[in-house]
Short mmCIF file of C-alpha atoms in Angstrom, two decimals:
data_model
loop_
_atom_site.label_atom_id
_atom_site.label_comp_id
_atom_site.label_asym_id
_atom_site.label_seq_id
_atom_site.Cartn_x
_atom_site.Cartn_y
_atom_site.Cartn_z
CA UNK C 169 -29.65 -1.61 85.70
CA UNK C 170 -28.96 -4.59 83.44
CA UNK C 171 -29.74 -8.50 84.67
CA UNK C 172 -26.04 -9.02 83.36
CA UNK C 173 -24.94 -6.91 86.16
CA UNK C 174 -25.22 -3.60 88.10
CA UNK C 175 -24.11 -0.51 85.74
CA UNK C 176 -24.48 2.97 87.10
CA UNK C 177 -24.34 6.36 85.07
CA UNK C 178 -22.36 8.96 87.68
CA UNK C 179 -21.23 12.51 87.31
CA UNK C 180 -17.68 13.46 86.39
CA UNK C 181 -17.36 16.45 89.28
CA UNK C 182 -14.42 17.70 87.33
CA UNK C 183 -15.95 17.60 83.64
CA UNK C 184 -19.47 17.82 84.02
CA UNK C 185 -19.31 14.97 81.39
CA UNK C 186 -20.92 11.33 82.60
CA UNK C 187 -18.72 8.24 83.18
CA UNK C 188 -20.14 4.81 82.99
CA UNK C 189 -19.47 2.71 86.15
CA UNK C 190 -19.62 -1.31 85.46
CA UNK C 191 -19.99 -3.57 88.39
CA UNK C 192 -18.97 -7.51 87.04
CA UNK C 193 -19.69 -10.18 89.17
CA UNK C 194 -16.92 -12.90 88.81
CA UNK C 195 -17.65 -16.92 90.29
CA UNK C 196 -15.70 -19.62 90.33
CA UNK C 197 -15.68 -23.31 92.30
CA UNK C 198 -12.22 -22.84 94.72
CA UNK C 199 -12.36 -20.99 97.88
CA UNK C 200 -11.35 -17.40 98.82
CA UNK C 201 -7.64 -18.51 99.91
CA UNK C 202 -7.02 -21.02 96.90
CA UNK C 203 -3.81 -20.30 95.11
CA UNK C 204 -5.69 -19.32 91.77
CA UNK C 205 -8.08 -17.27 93.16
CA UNK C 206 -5.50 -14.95 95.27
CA UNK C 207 -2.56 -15.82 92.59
CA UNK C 208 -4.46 -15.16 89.51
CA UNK C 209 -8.10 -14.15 89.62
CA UNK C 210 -7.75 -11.27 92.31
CA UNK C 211 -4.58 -9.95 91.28
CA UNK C 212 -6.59 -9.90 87.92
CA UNK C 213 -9.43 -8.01 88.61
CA UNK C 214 -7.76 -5.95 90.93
CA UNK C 215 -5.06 -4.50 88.32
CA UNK C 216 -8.30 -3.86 85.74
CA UNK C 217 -10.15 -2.19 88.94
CA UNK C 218 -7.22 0.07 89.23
CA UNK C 219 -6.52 0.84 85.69
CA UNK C 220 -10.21 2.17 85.67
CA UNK C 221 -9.79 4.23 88.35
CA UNK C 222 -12.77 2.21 90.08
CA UNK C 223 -15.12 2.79 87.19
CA UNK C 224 -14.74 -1.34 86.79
CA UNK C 225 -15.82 -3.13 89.80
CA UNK C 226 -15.37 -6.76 90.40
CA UNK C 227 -17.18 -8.41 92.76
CA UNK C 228 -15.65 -11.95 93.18
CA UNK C 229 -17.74 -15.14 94.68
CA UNK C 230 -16.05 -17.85 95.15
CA UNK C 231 -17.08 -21.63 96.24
CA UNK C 232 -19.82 -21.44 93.68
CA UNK C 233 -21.60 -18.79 95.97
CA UNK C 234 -23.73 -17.49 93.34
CA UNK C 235 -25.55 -20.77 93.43
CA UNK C 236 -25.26 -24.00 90.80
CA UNK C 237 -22.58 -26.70 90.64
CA UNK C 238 -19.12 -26.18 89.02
CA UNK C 239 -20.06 -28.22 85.29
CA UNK C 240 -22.69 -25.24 85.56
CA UNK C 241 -20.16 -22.70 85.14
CA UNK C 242 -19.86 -21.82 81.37
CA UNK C 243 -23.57 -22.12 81.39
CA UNK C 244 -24.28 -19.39 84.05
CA UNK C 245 -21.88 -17.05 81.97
CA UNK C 246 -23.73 -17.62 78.64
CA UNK C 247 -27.13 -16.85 80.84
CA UNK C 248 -26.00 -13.85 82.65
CA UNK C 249 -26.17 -15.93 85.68
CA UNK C 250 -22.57 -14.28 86.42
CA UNK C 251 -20.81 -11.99 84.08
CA UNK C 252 -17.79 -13.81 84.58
CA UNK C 253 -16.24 -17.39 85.59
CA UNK C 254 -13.21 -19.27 85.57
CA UNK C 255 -14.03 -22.95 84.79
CA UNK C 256 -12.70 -26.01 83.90
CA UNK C 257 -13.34 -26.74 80.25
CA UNK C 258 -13.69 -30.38 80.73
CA UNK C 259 -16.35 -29.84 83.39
CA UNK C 260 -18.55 -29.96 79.93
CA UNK C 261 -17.01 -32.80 78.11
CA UNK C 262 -17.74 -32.84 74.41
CA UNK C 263 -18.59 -29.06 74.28
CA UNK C 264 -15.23 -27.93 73.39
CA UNK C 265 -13.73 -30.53 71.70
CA UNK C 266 -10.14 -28.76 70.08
CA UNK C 267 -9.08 -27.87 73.94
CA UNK C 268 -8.67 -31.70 74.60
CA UNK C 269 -5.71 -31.40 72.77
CA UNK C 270 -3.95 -29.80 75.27
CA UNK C 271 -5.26 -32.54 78.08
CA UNK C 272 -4.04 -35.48 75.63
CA UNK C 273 -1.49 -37.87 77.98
CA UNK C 274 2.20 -36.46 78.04
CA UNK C 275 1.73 -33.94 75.57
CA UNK C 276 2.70 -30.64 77.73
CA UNK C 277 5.88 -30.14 79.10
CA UNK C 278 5.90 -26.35 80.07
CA UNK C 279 2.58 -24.62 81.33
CA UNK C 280 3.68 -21.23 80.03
CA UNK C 281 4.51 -22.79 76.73
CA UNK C 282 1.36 -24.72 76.70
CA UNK C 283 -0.95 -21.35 77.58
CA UNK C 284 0.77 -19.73 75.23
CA UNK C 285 -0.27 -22.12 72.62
CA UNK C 286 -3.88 -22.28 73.26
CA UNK C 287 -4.38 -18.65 73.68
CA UNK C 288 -2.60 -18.37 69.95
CA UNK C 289 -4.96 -22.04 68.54
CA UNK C 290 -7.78 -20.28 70.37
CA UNK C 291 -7.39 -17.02 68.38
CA UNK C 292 -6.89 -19.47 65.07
CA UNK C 293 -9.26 -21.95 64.69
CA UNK C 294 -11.55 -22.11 68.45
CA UNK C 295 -13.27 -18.72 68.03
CA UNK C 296 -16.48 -20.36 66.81
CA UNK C 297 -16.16 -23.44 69.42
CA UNK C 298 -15.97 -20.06 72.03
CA UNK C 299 -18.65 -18.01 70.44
CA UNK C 300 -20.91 -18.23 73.10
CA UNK C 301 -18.58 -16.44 75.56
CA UNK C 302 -16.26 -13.61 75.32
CA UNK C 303 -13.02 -15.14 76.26
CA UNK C 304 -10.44 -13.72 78.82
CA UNK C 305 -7.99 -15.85 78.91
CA UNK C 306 -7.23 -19.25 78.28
CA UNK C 307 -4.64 -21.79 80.22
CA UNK C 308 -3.50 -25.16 81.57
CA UNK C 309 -2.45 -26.00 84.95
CA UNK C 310 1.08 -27.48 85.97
CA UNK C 311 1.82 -31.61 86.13
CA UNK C 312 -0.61 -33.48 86.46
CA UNK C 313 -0.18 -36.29 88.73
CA UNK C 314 -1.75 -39.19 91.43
CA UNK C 315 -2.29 -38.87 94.90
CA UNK C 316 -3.14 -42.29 96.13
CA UNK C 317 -3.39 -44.14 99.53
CA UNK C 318 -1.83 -46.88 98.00
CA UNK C 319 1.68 -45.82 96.01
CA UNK C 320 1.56 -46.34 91.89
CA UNK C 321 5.00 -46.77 90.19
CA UNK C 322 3.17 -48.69 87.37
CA UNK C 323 -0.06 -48.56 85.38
CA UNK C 324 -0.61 -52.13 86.99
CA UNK C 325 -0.57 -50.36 90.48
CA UNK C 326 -4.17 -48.55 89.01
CA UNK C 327 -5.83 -51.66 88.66
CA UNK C 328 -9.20 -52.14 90.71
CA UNK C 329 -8.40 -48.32 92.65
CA UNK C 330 -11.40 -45.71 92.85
CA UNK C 331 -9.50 -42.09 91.23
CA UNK C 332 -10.90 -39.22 90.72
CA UNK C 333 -10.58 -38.24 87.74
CA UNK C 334 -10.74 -34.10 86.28
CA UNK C 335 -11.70 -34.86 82.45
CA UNK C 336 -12.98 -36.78 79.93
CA UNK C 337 -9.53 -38.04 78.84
CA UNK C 338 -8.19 -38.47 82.08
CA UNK C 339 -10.84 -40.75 82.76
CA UNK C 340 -10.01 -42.48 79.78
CA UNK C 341 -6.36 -42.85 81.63
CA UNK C 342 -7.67 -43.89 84.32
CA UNK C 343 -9.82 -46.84 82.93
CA UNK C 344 -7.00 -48.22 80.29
CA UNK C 345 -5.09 -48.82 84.06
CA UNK C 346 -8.16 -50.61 85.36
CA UNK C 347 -8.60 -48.37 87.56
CA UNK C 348 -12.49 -46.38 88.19
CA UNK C 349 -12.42 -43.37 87.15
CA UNK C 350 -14.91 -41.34 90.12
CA UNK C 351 -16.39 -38.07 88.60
CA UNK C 352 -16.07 -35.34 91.50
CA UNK C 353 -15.54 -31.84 91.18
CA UNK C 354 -12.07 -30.55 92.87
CA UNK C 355 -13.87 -28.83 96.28
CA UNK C 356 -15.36 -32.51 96.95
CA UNK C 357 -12.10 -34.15 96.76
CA UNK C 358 -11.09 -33.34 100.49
CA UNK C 359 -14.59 -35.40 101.72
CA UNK C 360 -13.96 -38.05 99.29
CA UNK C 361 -10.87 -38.87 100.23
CA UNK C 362 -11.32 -38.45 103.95
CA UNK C 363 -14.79 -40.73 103.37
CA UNK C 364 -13.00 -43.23 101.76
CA UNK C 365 -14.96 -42.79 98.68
CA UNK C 366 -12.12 -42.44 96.56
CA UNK C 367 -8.86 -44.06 96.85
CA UNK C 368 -6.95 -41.09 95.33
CA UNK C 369 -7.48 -37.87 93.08
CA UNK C 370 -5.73 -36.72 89.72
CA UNK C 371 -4.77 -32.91 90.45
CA UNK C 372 -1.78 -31.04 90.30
CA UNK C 373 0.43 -30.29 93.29
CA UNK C 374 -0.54 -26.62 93.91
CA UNK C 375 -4.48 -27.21 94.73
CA UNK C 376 -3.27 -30.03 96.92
CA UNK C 377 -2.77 -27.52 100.02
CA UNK C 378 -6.12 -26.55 100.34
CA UNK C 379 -8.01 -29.52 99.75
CA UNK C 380 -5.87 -30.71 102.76
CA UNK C 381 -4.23 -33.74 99.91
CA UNK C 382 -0.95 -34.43 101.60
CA UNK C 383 -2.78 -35.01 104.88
CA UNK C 384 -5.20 -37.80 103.85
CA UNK C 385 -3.31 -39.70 101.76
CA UNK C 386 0.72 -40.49 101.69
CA UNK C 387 2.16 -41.64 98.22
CA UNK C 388 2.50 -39.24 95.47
CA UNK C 389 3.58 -40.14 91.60
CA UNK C 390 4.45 -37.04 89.81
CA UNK C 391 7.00 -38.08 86.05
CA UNK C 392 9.53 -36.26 85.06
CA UNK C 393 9.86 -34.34 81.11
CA UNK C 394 5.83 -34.23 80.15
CA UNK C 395 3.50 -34.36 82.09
CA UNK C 396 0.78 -37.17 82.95
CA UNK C 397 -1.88 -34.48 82.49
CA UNK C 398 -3.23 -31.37 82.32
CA UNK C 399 -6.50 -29.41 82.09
CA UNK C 400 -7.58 -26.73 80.25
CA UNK C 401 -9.20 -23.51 81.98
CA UNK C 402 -10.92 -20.50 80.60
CA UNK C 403 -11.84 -17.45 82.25
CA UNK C 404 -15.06 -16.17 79.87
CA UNK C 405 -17.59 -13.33 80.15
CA UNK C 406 -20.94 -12.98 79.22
CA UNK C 407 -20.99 -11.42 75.36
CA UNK C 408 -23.28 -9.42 76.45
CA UNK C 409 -22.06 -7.56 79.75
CA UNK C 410 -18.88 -7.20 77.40
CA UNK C 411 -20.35 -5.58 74.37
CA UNK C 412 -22.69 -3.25 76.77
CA UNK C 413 -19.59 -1.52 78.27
CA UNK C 414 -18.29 1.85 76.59
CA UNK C 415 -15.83 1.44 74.40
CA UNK C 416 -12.61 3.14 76.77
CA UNK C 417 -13.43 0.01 79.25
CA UNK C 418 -13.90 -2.58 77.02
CA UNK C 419 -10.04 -1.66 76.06
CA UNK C 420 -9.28 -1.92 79.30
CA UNK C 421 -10.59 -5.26 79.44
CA UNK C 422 -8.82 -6.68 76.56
CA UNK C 423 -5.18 -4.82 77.37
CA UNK C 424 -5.14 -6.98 80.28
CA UNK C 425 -6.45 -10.15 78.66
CA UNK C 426 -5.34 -12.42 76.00
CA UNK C 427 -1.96 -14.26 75.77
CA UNK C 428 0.45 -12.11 77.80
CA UNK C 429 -2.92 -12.95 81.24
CA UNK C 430 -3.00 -16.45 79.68
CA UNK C 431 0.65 -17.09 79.98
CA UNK C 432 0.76 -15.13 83.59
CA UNK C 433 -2.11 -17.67 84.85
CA UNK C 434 -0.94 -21.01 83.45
CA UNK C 435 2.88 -19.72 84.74
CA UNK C 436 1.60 -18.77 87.82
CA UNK C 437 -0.65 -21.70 88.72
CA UNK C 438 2.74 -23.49 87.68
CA UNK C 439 4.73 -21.87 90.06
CA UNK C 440 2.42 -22.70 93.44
CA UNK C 441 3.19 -26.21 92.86
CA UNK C 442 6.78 -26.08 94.48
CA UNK C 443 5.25 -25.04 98.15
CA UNK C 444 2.11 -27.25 97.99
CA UNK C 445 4.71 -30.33 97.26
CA UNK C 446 7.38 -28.88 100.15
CA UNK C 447 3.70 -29.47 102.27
CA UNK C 448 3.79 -33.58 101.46
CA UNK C 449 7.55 -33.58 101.69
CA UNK C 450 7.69 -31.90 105.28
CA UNK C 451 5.09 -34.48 106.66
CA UNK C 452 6.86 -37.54 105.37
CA UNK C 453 4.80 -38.24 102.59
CA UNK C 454 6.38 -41.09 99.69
CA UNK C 455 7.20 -38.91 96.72
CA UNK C 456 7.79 -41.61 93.69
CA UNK C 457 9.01 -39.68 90.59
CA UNK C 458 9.15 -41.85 87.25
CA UNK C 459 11.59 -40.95 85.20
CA UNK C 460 11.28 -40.15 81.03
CA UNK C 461 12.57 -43.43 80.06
CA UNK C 462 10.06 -45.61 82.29
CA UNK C 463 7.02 -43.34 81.13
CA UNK C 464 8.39 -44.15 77.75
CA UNK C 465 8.54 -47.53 78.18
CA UNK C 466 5.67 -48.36 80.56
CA UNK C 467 3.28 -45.75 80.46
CA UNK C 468 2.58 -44.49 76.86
CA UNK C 469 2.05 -47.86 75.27
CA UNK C 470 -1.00 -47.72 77.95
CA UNK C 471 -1.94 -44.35 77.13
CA UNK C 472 -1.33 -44.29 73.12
CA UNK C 473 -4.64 -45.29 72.17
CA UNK C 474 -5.94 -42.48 73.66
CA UNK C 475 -4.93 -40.37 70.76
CA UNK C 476 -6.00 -42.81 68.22
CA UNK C 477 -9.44 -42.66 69.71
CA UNK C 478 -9.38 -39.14 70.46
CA UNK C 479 -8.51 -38.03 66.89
CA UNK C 480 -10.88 -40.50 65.45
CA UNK C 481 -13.75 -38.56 67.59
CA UNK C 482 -12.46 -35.46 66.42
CA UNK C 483 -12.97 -36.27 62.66
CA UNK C 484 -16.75 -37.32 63.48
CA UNK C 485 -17.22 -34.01 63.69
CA UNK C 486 -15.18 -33.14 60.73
CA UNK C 487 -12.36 -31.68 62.98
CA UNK C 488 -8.56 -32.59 62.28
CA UNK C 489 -7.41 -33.99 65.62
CA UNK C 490 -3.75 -34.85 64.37
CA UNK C 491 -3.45 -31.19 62.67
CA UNK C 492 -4.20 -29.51 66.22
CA UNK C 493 -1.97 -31.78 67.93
CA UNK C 494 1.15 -30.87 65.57
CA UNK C 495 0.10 -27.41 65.68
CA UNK C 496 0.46 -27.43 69.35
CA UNK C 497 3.85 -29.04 69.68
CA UNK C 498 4.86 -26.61 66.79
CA UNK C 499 4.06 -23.48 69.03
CA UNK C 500 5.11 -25.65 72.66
CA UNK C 501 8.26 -26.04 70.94
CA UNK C 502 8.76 -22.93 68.76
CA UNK C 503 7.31 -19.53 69.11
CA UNK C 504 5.88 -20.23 72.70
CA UNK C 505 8.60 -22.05 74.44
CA UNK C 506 9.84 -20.63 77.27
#
């Protein structure tokens, strides 16, 4: 018995050899019925259960069941607390500083593309960033967007609203609207929008459905071409549990990790936006799209500074903000692209 979780030594009947059995216990902040935890995480663990043939077990908790808060996360897999979690990297702003690149305003247009690309920067230059954690995979969500009780066409719109915002730089957003950016976890949306604490949430469509979005407030801005937003996941395992499993499962492990899982989760998480927005549209809801040209013209002269900023931060710790941001289109647009 390890404290990084349960592994048994059992006899092969048919060998008389020994086959190590690994029990992993996996948490994460959504619900059970969540699109990324049915979508992603379970069909996940459940192909690396089978291609073990049961020797890897999974147990999954979800709704932070294993105790702690979600900013907690990446902490409680660096501990042992869990042996695995998928968490919001911006839960720990400042921590992991090259994955903001990825969260910059407008920058990603394609989720699969944009995956793809940090998977491949992740395996270049964020290893030591990462070195705390064995990493599984690595991916961003679909379009970001508002969910307000009042509608937004224009950054003016923002001004004097409560938002919830999901990261460091969408908070930054938020505040260069005059809006206040509200710091809330994704599972406390639902009260704080129902409470009137919040006037509205940044989140994509497809986590809308079960935090019950399209019912407690009625105006949706989503743009067209790139996207408002996004936010960088990771799905990392305790170094430990990792290195302590025999070497046929830690294979096992790693075939079904990586870029082709990363890709599969960002495309996936993607995908569940369509029937989450279909929710909003079938009760009524006021969808306002903004074109390319009026985010061009409106919105990024708002926004801009952001990078400036962001890249100056970058080079206080003697990173190269600008490089990972034209590395990133590079692979969005070239080897990635989908």
């Amino acid at each position: 018995m390890t404290a990084l979780g349960t592994v048994a030594v059992g006899a092969m009947a048919a060998s008389g050899a020994f086959a190590q059995e690994v029990t992993l216990r996996m948490h994460q902040f959504l619900p059970a019925q969540a699109n990324v935890p049915t979508l992603v995480l379970d069909v996940w663990a459940d192909q690396i259960e089978e291609a073990s043939d049961g020797r890897i077990s999974i147990e999954r908790y979800p709704s932070m069941q294993l105790g702690g808060s979600p900013p907690e996360l990446l902490d409680q897999a660096i501990d042992g607390v869990a042996d695995i979690v998928w968490t919001v990297v911006g839960y720990t702003p400042g921590r992991f500083p090259s994955t903001e690149v990825f969260e910059l305003p407008f920058m990603v247009a394609d989720a699969r593309a944009a995956s793809c690309a940090y998977w491949t920067m992740y395996e270049e230059s964020m290893q030591e960033e990462f070195s705390s954690v064995h990493l599984l995979g690595t991916w961003v969500h679909g379009p970001g967007l508002f969910h307000t009780a009042d509608p937004v066409e224009t950054p003016a719109d923002l001004e004097g609203m409560q938002i919830r915002g999901g990261s460091r730089l969408v908070n930054q957003l938020l505040e260069a609207t005059g809006a206040t950016p509200v710091g809330m976890p994704v599972p406390a949306v639902t009260e704080g929008l129902s409470r009137g604490v919040i006037d509205g949430t940044t989140i994509p469509w497809e986590v809308t459905a079960s935090l019950r979005v399209a019912e407690l407030v009625e105006n949706h801005t989503e743009f067209e071409g790139n996207a408002l937003y996004n936010l960088t996941f990771v799905l990392a395992m305790n170094n430990e549990a990792y290195e302590a499993m025999p070497a046929d499962l830690q294979a096992i492990m790693d075939e079904h990790s990586g870029l082709e899982f990363s890709i599969f989760a960002g495309g996936t998480q993607a995908d569940a936006d369509g029937p989450a927005r279909d929710i909003a549209v079938e009760l009524g809801n006021n969808i306002i799209t903004i074109d390319e040209a009026t985010a061009q013209a409106e919105w990024m002269p708002v926004v801009e500074p952001i990078y400036a900023t962001w890249i100056a931060d970058l080079a206080e710790n003697g990173m190269d903000g600008q490089a990972l941001i034209d590395r990133a289109n590079e692979l969005m647009t070239g080897e990635c692209a989908q």
